JSON list of C-alpha atoms in Angstrom, two decimals:
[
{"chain": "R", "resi": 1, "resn": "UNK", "atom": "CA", "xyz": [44.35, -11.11, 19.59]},
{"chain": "R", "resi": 2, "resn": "UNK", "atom": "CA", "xyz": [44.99, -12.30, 22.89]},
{"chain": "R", "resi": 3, "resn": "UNK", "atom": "CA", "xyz": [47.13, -11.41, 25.31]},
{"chain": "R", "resi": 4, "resn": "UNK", "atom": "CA", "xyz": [50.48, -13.00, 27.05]},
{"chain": "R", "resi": 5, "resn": "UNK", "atom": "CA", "xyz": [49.43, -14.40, 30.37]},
{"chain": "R", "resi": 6, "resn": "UNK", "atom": "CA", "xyz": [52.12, -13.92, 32.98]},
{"chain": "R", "resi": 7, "resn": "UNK", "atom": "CA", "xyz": [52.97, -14.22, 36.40]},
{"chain": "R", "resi": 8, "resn": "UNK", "atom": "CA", "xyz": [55.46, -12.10, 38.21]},
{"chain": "R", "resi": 9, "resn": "UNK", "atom": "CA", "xyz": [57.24, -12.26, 41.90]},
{"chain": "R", "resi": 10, "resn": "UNK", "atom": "CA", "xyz": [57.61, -9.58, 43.83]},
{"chain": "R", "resi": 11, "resn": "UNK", "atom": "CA", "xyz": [57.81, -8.88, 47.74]},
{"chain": "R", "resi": 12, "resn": "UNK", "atom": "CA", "xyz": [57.42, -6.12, 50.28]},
{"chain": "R", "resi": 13, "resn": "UNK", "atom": "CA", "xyz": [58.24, -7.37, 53.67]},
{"chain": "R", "resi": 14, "resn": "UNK", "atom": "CA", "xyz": [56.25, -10.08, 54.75]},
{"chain": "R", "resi": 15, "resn": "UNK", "atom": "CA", "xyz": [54.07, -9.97, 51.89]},
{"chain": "R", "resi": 16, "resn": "UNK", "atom": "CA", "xyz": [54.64, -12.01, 49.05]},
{"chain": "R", "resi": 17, "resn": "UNK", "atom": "CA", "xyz": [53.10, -10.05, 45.97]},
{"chain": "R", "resi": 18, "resn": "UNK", "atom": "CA", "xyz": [51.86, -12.19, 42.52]},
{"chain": "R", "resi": 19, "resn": "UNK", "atom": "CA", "xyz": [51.89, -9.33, 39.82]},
{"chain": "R", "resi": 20, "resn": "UNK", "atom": "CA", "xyz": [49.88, -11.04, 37.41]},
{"chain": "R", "resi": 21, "resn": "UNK", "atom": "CA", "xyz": [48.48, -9.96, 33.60]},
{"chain": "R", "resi": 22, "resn": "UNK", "atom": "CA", "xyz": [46.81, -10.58, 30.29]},
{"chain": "R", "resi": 23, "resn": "UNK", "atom": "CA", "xyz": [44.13, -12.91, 30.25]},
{"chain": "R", "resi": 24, "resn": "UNK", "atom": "CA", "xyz": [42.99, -15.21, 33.30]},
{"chain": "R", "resi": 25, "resn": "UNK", "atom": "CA", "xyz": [41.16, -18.20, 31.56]},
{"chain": "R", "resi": 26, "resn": "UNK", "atom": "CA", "xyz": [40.74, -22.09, 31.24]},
{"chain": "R", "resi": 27, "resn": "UNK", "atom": "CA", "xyz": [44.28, -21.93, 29.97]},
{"chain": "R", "resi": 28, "resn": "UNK", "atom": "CA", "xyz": [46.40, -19.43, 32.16]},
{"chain": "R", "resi": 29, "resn": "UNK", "atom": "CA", "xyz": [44.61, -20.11, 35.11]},
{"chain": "R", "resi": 30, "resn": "UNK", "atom": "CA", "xyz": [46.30, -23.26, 36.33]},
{"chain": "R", "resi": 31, "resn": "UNK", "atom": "CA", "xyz": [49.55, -21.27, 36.14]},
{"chain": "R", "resi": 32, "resn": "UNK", "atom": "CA", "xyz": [47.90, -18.67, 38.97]},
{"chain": "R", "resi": 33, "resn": "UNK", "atom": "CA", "xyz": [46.78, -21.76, 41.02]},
{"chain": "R", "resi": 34, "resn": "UNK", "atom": "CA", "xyz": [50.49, -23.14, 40.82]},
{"chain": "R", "resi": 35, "resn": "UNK", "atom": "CA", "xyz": [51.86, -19.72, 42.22]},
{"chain": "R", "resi": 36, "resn": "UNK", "atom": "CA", "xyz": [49.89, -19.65, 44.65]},
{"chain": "R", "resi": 37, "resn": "UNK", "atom": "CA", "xyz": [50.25, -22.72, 45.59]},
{"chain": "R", "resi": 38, "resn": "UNK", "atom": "CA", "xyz": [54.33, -22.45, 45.51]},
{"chain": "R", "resi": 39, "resn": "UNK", "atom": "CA", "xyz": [54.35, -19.06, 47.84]},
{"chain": "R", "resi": 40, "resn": "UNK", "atom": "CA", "xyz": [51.98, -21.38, 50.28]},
{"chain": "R", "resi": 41, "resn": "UNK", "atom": "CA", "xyz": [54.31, -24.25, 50.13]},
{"chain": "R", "resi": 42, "resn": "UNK", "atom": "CA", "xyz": [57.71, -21.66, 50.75]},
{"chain": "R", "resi": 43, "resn": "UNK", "atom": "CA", "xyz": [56.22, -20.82, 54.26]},
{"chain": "R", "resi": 44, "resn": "UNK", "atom": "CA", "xyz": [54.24, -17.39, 52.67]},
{"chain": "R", "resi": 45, "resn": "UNK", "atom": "CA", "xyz": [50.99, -16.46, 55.02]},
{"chain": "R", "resi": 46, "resn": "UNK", "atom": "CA", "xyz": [50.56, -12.85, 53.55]},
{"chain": "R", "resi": 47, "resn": "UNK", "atom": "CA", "xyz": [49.76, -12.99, 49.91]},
{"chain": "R", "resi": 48, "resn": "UNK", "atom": "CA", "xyz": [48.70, -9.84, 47.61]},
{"chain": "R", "resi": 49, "resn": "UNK", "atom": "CA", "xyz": [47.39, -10.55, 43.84]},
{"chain": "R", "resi": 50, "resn": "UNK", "atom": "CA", "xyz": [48.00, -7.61, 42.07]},
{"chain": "R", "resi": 51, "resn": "UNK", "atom": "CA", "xyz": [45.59, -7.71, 39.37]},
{"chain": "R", "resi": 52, "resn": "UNK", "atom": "CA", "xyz": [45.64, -4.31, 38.06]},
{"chain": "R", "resi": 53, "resn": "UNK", "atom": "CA", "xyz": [46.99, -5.88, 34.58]},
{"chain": "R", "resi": 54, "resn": "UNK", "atom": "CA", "xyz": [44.59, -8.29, 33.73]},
{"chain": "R", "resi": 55, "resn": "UNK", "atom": "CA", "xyz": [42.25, -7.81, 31.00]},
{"chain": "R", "resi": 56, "resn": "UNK", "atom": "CA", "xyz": [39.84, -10.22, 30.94]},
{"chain": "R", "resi": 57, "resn": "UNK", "atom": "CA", "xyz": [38.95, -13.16, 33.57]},
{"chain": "R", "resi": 58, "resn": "UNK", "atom": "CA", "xyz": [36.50, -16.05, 33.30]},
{"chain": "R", "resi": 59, "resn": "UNK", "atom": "CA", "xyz": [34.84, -18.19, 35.73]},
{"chain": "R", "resi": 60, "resn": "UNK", "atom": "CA", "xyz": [38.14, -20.27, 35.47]},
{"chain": "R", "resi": 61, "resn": "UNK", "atom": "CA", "xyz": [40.04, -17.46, 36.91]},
{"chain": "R", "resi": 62, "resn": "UNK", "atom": "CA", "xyz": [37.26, -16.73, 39.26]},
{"chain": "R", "resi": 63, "resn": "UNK", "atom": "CA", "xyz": [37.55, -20.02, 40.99]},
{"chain": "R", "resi": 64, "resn": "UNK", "atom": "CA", "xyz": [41.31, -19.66, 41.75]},
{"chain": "R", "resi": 65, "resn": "UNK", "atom": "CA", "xyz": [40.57, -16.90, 43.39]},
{"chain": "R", "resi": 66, "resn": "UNK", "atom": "CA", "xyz": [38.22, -18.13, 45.74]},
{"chain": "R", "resi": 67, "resn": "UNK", "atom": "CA", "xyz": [40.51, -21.06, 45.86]},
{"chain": "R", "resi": 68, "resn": "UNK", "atom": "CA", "xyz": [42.98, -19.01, 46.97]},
{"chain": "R", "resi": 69, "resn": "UNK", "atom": "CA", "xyz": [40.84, -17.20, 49.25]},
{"chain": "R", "resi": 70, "resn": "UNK", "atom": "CA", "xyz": [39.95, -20.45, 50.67]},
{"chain": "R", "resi": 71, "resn": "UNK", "atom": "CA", "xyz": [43.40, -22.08, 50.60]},
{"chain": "R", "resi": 72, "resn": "UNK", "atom": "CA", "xyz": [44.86, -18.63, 52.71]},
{"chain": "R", "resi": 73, "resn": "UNK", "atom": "CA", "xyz": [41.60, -19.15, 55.21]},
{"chain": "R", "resi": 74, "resn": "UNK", "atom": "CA", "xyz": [42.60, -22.79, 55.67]},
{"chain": "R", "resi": 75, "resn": "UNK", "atom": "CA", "xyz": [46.46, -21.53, 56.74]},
{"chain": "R", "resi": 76, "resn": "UNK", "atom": "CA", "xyz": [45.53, -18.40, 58.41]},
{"chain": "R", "resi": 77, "resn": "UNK", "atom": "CA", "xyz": [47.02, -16.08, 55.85]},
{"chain": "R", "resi": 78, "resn": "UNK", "atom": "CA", "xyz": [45.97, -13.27, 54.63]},
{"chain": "R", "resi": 79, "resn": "UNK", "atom": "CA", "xyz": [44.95, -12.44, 51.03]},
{"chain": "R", "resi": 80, "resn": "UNK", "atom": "CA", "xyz": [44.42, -8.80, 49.16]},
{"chain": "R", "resi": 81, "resn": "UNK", "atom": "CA", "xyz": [43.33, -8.20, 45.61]},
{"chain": "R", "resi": 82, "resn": "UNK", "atom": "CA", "xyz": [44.66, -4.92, 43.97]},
{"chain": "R", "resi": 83, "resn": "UNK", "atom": "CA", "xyz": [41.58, -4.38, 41.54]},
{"chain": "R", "resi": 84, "resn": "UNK", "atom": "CA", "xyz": [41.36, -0.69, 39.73]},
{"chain": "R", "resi": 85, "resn": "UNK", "atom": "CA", "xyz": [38.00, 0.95, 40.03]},
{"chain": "R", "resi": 86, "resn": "UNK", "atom": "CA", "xyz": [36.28, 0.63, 36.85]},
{"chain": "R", "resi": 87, "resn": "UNK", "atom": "CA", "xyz": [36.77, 4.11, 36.04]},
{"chain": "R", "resi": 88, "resn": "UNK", "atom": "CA", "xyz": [39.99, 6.73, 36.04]},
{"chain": "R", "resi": 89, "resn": "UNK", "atom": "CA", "xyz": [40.25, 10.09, 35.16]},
{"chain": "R", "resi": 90, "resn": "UNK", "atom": "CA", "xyz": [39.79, 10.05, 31.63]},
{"chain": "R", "resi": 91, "resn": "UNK", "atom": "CA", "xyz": [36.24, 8.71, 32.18]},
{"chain": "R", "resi": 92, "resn": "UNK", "atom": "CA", "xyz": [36.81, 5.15, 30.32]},
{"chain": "R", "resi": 93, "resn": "UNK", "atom": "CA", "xyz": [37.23, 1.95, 32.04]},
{"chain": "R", "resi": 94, "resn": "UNK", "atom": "CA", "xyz": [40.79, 1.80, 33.61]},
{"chain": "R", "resi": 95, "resn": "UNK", "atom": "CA", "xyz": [42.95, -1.24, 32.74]},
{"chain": "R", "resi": 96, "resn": "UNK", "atom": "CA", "xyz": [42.41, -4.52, 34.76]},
{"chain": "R", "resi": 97, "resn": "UNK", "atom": "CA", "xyz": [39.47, -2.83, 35.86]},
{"chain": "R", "resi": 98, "resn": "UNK", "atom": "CA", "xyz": [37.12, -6.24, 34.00]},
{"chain": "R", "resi": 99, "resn": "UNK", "atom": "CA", "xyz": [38.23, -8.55, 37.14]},
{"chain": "R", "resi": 100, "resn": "UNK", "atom": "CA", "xyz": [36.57, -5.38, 39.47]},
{"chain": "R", "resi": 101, "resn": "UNK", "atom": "CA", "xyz": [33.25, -6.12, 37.27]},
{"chain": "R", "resi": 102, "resn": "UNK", "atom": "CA", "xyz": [33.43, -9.86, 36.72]},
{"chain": "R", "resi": 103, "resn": "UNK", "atom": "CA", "xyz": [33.64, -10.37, 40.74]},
{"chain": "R", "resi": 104, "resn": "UNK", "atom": "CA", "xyz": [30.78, -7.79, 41.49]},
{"chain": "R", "resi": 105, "resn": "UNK", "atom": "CA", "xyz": [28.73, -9.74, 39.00]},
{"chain": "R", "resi": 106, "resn": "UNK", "atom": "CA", "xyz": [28.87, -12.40, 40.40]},
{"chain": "R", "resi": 107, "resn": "UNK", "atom": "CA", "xyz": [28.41, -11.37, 43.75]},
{"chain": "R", "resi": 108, "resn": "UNK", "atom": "CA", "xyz": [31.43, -12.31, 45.38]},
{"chain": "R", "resi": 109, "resn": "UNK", "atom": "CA", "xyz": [33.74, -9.26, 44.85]},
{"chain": "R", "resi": 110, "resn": "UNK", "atom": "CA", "xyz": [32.69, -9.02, 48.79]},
{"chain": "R", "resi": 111, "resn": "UNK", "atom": "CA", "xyz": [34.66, -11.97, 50.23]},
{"chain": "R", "resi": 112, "resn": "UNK", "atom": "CA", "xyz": [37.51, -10.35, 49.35]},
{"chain": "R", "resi": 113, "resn": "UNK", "atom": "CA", "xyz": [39.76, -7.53, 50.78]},
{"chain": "R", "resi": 114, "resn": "UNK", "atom": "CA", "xyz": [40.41, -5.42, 47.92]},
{"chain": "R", "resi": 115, "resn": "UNK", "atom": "CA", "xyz": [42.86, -2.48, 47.82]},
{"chain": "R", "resi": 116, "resn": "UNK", "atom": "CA", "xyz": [43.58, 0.19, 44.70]},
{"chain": "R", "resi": 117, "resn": "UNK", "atom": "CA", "xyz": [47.30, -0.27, 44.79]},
{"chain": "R", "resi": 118, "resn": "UNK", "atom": "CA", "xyz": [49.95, -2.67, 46.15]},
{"chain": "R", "resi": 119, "resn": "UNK", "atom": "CA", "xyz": [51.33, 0.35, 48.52]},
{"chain": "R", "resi": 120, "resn": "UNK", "atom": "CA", "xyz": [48.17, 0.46, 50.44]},
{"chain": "R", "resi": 121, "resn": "UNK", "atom": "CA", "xyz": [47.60, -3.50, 50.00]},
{"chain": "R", "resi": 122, "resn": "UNK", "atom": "CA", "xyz": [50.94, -3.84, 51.97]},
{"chain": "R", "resi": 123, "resn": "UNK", "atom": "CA", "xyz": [50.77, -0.83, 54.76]},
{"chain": "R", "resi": 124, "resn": "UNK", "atom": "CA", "xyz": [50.83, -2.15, 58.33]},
{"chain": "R", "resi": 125, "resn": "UNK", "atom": "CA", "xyz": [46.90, -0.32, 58.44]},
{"chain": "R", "resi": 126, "resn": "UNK", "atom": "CA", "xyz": [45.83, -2.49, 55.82]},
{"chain": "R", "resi": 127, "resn": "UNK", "atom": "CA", "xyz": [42.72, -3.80, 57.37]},
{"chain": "R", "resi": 128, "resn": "UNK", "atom": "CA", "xyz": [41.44, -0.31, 58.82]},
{"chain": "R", "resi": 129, "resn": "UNK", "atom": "CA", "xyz": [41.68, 1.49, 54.75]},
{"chain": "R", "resi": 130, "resn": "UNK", "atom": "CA", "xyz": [40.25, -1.66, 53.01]},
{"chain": "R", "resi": 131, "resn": "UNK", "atom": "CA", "xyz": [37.01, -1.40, 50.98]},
{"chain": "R", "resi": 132, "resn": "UNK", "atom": "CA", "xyz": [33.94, -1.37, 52.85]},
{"chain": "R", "resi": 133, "resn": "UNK", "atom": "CA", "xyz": [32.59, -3.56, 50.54]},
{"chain": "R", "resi": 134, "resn": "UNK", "atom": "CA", "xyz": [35.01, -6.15, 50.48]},
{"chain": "R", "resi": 135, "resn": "UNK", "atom": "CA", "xyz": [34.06, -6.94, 54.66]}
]
């Protein structure tokens, strides 16, 4: 059964935030790449894709968000990914946590600054908590 794709606005301060869910693919990931787009095109330089509530992502949703990563480079923005670890307490994988794998497969989880939550995505000492790995 698959699940609703959907995109959601949100904002803290000068970040723009896309909540976004369900199932990033050939299909629903044009809609992402239109978002984006529209924040860039409304004057937004500090973006944050919270992607804690996506399930599954292909290499369709893959390439929007290097896009993105390279469309935020080209206006001297900044991007963040909110991406779950792949576990959580209860030992299983934690939601969204597939994007987290898909990008480390691939080898290119790395270009990206990646943050646990959209509190610490948006804190003024971003840069200094991000993920080693995502330097």
């Amino acid at each position: 059964m698959a699940v609703a794709f959907e995109v959601t606005d949100g904002e803290h301060g000068e970040w723009a935030v896309l909540h976004v869910s369900g199932e990033m693919d050939l299909v629903t990931s044009p809609v992402l790449r239109q978002r984006v787009h529209e924040a860039v095109a409304d004057g937004r330089r500090s973006l944050v894709l919270d992607l804690s509530a996506v399930v599954f992502c292909d290499s369709s949703g893959v390439g929007v968000l290097v896009a993105t990563r390279r469309l935020m480079r080209s206006c001297r923005g900044r991007l963040r990914l909110i991406l779950p670890a792949d576990g959580h307490a209860g030992g299983g994988p934690a939601e969204g946590a597939h994007v987290n794998r898909v990008l480390a497969a691939l080898g290119v989880r790395r270009l990206f600054d990646v943050h646990p939550d959209v509190p610490s995505a948006v804190a003024p000492d971003a840069d200094e908590q991000a993920d080693p790995l995502s330097a």
